[in-house]
PDB file of C-alpha atoms in Angstrom:
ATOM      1  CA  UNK H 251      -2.554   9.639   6.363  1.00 40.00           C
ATOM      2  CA  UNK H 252      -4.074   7.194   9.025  1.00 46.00           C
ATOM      3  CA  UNK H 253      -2.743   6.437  12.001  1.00 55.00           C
ATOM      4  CA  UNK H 254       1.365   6.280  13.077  1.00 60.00           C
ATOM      5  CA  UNK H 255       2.612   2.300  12.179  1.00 63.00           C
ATOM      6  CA  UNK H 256       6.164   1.176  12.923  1.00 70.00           C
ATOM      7  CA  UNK H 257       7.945  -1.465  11.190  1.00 71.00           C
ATOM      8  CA  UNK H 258       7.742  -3.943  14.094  1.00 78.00           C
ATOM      9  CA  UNK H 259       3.919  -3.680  13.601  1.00 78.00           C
ATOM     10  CA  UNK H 260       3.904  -4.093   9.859  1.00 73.00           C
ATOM     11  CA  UNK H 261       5.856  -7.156   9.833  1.00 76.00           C
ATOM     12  CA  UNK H 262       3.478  -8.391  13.282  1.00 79.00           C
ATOM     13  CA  UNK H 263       0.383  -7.891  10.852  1.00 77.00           C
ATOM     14  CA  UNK H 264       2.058  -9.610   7.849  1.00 76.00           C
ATOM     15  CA  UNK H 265       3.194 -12.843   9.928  1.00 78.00           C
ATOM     16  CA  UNK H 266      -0.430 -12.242  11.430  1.00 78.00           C
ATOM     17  CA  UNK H 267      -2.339 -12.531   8.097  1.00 72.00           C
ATOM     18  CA  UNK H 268       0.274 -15.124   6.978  1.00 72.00           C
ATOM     19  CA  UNK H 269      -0.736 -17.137  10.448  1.00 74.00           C
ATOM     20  CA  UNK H 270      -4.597 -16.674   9.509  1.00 74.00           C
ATOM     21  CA  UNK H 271      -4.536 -18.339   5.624  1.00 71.00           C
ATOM     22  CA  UNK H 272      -2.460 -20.959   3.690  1.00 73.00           C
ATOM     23  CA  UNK H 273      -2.394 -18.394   0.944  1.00 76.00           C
ATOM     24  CA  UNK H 274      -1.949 -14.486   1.083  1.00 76.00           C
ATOM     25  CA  UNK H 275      -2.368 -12.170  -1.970  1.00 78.00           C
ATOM     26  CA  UNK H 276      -0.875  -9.348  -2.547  1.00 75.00           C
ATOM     27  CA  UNK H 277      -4.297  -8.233  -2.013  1.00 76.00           C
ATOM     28  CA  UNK H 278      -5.089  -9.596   0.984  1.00 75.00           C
ATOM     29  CA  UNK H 279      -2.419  -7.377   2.333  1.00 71.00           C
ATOM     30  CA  UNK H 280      -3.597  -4.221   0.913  1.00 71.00           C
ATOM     31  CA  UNK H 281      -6.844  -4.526   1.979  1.00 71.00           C
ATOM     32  CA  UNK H 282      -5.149  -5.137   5.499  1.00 68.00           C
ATOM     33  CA  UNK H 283      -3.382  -1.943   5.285  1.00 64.00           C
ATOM     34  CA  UNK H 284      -5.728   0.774   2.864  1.00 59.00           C
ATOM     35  CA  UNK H 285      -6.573   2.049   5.966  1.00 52.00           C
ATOM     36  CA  UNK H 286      -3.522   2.680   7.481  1.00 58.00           C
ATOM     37  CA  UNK H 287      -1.577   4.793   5.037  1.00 64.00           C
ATOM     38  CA  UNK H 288       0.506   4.085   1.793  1.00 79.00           C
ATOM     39  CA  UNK H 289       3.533   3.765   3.806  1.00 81.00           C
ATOM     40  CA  UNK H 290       3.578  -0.166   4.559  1.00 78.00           C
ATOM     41  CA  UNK H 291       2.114  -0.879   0.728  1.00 82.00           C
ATOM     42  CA  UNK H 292       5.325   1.129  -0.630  1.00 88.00           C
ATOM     43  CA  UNK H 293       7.505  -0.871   2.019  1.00 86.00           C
ATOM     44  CA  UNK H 294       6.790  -4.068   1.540  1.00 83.00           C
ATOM     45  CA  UNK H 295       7.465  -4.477  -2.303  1.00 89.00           C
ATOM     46  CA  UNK H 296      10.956  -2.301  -1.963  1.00 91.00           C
ATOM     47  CA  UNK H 297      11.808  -4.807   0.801  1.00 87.00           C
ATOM     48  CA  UNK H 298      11.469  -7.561  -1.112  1.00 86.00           C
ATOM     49  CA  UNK H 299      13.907  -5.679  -4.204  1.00 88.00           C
ATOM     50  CA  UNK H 300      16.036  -4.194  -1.678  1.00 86.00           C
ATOM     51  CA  UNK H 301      16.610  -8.010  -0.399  1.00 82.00           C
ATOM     52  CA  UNK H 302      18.621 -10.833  -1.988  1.00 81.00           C
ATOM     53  CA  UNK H 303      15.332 -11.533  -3.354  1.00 78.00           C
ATOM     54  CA  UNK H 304      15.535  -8.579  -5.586  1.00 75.00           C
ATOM     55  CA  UNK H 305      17.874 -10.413  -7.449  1.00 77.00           C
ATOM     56  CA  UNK H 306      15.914 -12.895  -9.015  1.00 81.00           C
ATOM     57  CA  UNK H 307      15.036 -11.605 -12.659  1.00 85.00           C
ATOM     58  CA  UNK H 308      11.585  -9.620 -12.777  1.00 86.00           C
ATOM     59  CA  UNK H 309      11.360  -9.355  -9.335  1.00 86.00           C
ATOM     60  CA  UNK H 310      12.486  -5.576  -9.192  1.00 89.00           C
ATOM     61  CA  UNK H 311      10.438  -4.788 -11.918  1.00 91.00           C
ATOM     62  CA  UNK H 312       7.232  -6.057 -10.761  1.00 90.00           C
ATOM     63  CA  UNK H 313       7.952  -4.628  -7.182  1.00 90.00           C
ATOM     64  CA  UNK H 314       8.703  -1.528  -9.156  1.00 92.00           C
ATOM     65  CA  UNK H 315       5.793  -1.252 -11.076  1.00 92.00           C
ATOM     66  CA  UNK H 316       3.488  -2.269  -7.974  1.00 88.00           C
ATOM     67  CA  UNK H 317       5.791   1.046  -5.898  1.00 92.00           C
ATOM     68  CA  UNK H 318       4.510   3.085  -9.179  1.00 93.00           C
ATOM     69  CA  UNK H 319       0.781   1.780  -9.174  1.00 88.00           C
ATOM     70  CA  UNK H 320       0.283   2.704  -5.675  1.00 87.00           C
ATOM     71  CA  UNK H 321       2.223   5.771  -5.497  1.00 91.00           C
ATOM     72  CA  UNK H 322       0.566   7.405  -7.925  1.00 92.00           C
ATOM     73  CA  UNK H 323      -2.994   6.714  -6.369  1.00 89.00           C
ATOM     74  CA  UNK H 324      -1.469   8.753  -3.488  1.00 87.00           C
ATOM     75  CA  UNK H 325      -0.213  11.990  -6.021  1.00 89.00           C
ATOM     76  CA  UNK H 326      -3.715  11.608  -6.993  1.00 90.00           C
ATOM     77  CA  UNK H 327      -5.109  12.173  -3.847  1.00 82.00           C
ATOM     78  CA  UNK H 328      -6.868   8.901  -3.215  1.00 79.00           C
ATOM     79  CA  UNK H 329      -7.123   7.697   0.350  1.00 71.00           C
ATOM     80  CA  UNK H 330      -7.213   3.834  -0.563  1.00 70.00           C
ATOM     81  CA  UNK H 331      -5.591   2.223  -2.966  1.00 77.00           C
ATOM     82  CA  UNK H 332      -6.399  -0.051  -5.672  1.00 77.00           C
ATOM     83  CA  UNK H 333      -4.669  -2.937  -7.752  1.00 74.00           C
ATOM     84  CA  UNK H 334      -5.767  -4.478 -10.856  1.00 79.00           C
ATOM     85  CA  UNK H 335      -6.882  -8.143 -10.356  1.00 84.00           C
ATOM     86  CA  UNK H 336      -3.841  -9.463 -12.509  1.00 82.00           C
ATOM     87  CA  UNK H 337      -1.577  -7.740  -9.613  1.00 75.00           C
ATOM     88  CA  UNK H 338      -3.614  -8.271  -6.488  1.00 77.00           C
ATOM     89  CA  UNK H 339      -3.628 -12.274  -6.986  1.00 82.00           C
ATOM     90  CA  UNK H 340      -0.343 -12.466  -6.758  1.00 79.00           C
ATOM     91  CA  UNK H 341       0.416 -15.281  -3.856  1.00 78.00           C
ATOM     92  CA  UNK H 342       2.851 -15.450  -1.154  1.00 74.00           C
ATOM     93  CA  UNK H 343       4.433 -18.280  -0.070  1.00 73.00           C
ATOM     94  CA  UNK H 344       3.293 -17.756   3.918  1.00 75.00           C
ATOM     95  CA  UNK H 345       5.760 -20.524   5.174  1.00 77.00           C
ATOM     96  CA  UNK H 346       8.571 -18.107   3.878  1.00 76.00           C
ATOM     97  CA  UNK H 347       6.538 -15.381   5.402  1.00 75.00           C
ATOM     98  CA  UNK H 348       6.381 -16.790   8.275  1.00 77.00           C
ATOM     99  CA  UNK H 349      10.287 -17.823   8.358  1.00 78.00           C
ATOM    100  CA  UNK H 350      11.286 -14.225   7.643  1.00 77.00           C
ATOM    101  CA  UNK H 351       9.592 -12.157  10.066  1.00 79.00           C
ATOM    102  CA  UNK H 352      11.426 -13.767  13.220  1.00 83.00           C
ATOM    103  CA  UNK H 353      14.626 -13.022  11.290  1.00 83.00           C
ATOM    104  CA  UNK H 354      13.709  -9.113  10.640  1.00 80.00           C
ATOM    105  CA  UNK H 355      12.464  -8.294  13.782  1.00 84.00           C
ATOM    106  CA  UNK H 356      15.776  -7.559  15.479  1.00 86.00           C
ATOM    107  CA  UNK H 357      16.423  -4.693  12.721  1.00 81.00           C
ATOM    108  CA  UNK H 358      12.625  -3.803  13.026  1.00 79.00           C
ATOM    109  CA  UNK H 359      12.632  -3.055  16.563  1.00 82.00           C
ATOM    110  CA  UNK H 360      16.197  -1.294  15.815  1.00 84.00           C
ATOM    111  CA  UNK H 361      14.725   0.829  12.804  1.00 79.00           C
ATOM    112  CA  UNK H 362      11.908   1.816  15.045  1.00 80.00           C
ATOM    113  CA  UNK H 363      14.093   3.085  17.287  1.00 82.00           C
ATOM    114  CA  UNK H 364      14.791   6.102  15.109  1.00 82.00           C
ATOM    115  CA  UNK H 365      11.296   6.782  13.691  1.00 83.00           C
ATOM    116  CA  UNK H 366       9.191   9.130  15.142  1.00 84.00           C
ATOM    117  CA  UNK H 367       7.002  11.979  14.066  1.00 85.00           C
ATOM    118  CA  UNK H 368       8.982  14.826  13.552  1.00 89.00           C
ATOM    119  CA  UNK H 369       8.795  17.834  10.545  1.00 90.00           C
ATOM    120  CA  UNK H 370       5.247  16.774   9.701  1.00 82.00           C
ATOM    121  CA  UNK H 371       5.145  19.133   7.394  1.00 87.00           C
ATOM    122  CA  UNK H 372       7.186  16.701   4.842  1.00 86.00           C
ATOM    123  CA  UNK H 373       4.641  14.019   5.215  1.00 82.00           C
ATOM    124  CA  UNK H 374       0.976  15.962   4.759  1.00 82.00           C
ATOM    125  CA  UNK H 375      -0.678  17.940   1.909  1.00 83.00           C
ATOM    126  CA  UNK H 376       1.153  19.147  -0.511  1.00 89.00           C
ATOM    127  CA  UNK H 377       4.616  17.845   0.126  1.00 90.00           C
ATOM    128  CA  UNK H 378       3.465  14.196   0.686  1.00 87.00           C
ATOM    129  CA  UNK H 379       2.253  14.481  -3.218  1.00 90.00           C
ATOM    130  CA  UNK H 380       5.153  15.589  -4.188  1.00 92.00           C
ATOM    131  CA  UNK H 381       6.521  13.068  -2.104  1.00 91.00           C
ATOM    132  CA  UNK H 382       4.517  10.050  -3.514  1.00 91.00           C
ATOM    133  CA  UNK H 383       5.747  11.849  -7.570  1.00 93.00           C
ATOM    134  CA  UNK H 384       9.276  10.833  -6.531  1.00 93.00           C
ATOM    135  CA  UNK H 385       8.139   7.816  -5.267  1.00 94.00           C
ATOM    136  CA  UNK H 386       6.195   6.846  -8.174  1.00 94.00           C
ATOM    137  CA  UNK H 387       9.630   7.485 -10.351  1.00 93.00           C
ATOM    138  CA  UNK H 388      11.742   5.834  -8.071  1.00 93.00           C
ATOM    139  CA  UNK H 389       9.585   2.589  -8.787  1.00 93.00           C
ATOM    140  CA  UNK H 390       9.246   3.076 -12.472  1.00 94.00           C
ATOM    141  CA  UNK H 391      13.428   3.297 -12.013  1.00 91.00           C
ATOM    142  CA  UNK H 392      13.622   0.262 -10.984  1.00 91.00           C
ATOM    143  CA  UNK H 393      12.747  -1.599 -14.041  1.00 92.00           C
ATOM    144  CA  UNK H 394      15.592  -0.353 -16.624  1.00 91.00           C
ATOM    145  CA  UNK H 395      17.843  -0.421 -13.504  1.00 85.00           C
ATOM    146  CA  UNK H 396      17.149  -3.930 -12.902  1.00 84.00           C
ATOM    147  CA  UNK H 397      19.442  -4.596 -15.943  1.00 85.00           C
ATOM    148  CA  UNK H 398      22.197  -3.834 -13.748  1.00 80.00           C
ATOM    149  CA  UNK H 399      23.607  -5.746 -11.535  1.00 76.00           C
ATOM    150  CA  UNK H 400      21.785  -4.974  -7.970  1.00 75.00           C
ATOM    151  CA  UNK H 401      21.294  -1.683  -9.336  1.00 79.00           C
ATOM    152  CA  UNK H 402      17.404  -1.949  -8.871  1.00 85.00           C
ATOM    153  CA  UNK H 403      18.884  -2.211  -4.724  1.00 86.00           C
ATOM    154  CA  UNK H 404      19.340   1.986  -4.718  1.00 87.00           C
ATOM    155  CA  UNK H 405      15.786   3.201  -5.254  1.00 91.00           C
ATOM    156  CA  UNK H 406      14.508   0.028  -2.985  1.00 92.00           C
ATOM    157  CA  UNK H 407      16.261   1.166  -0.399  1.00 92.00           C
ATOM    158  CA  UNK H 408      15.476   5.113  -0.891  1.00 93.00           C
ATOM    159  CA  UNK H 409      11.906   3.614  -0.718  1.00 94.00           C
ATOM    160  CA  UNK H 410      12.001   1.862   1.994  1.00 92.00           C
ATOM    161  CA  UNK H 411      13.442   4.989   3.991  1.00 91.00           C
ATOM    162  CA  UNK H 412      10.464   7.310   2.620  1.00 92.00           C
ATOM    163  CA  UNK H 413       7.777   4.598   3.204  1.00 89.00           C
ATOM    164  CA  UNK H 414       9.346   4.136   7.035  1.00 85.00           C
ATOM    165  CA  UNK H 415       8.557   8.375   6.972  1.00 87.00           C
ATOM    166  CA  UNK H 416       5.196   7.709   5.386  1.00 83.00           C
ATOM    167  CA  UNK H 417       4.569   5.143   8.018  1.00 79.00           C
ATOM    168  CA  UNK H 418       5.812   6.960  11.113  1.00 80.00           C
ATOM    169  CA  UNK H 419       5.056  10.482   9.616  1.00 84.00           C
ATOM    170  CA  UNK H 420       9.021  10.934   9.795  1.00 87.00           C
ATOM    171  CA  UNK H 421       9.417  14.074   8.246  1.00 91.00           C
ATOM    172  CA  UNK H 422      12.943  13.720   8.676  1.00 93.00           C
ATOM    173  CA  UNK H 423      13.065  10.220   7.525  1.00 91.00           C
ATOM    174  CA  UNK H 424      11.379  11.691   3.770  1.00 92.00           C
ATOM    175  CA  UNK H 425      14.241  13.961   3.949  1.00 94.00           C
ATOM    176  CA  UNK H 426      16.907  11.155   4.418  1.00 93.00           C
ATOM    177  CA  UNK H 427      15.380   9.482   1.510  1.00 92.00           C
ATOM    178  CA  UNK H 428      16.265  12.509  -1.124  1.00 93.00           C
ATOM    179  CA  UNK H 429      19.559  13.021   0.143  1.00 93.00           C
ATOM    180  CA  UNK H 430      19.817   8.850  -0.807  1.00 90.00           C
ATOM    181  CA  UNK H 431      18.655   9.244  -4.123  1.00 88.00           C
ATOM    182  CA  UNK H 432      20.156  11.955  -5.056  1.00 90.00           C
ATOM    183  CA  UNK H 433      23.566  10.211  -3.717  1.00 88.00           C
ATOM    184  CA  UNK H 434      22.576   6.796  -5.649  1.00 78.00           C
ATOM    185  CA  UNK H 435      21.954   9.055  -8.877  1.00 79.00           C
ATOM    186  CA  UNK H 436      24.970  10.461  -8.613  1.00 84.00           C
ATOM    187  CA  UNK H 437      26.324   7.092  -8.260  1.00 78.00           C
ATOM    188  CA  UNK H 438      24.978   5.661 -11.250  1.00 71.00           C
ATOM    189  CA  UNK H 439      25.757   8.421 -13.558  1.00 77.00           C
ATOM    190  CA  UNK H 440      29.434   8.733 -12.599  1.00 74.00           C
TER     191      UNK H 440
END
């Protein structure tokens, strides 16, 4: 993993590339960030499920299935990711971009607050793959879950704890993120 990125910083460098074009891609954003980790490329799609946005029909799936498709690059091994061309033209409306950032930054500077490197060991080698597996299925989740209501919300959020741990190499924060689904699992089948 590349260099330590808080939250604050992501959402700076998305309302950065949003100020820079009229149009951003989904691609445009992951060439931004290949080379600073999977961590922001995981966030930003289970932000946008985990939000009232994720409630709009397809929306969790295709966040889902973008989660999966860069996950498992990571399993893999792979040091930057890659989209198909289908995926990566996606637009984003930077107006809204550019709306929403001011809004988040209050939590983002509060989230950052409580990331910091810590058990390291949970976010290299080996136990970042294994990592990235159970991030891969959390996204793949997402799509039959989507049938329920808001229940595509649970693994958005457990991904958006283990991409802030990716990000901040938050051993601790990875950690958080299994006890979540686990607790969300046991939710949904009882």
């Amino acid at each position: 993993m590349a260099e330590q990125l808080t939250l604050k910083q992501v959402l700076q460098e998305i309302d950065n590339q949003a100020g820079q074009a009229d149009i951003v891609t989904l691609d445009d954003l992951v060439k931004h960030f290949q080379s600073r980790g999977f961590g922001p490329l995981i966030m930003f799609p289970a932000l946008i499920a985990g939000l009232p946005t994720g409630a709009i029909p397809g929306v969790p799936s295709l966040c889902g299935l973008c989660i999966a498709l860069i996950s498992v690059q990571l399993v893999w091994g792979k040091q930057h990711p890659w989209l198909p061309k289908k995926l990566a033209s996606i637009e984003m409306d930077t107006e809204k971009i550019k709306s929403t950032v001011p809004k988040a930054m209050p939590w983002a500077k509060r989230i950052d607050f409580l990331v910091r490197p810590r058990l390291k060991i949970f976010t290299t080698g080996k136990a970042q793959r294994v990592t990235a597996l159970n991030t891969t299925l959390l996204g793949l989740s997402m799509v039959p879950l989507e049938l329920v209501p808001l229940g595509a919300g649970i693994p958005a959020w457990v991904l958006v704890i283990m991409a802030l741990g990716f990000s901040g190499r938050d051993g601790l924060l990875i950690l958080l993120g299994y006890v979540v689904a686990v607790a969300g699992l046991l939710w949904i089948i009882l």
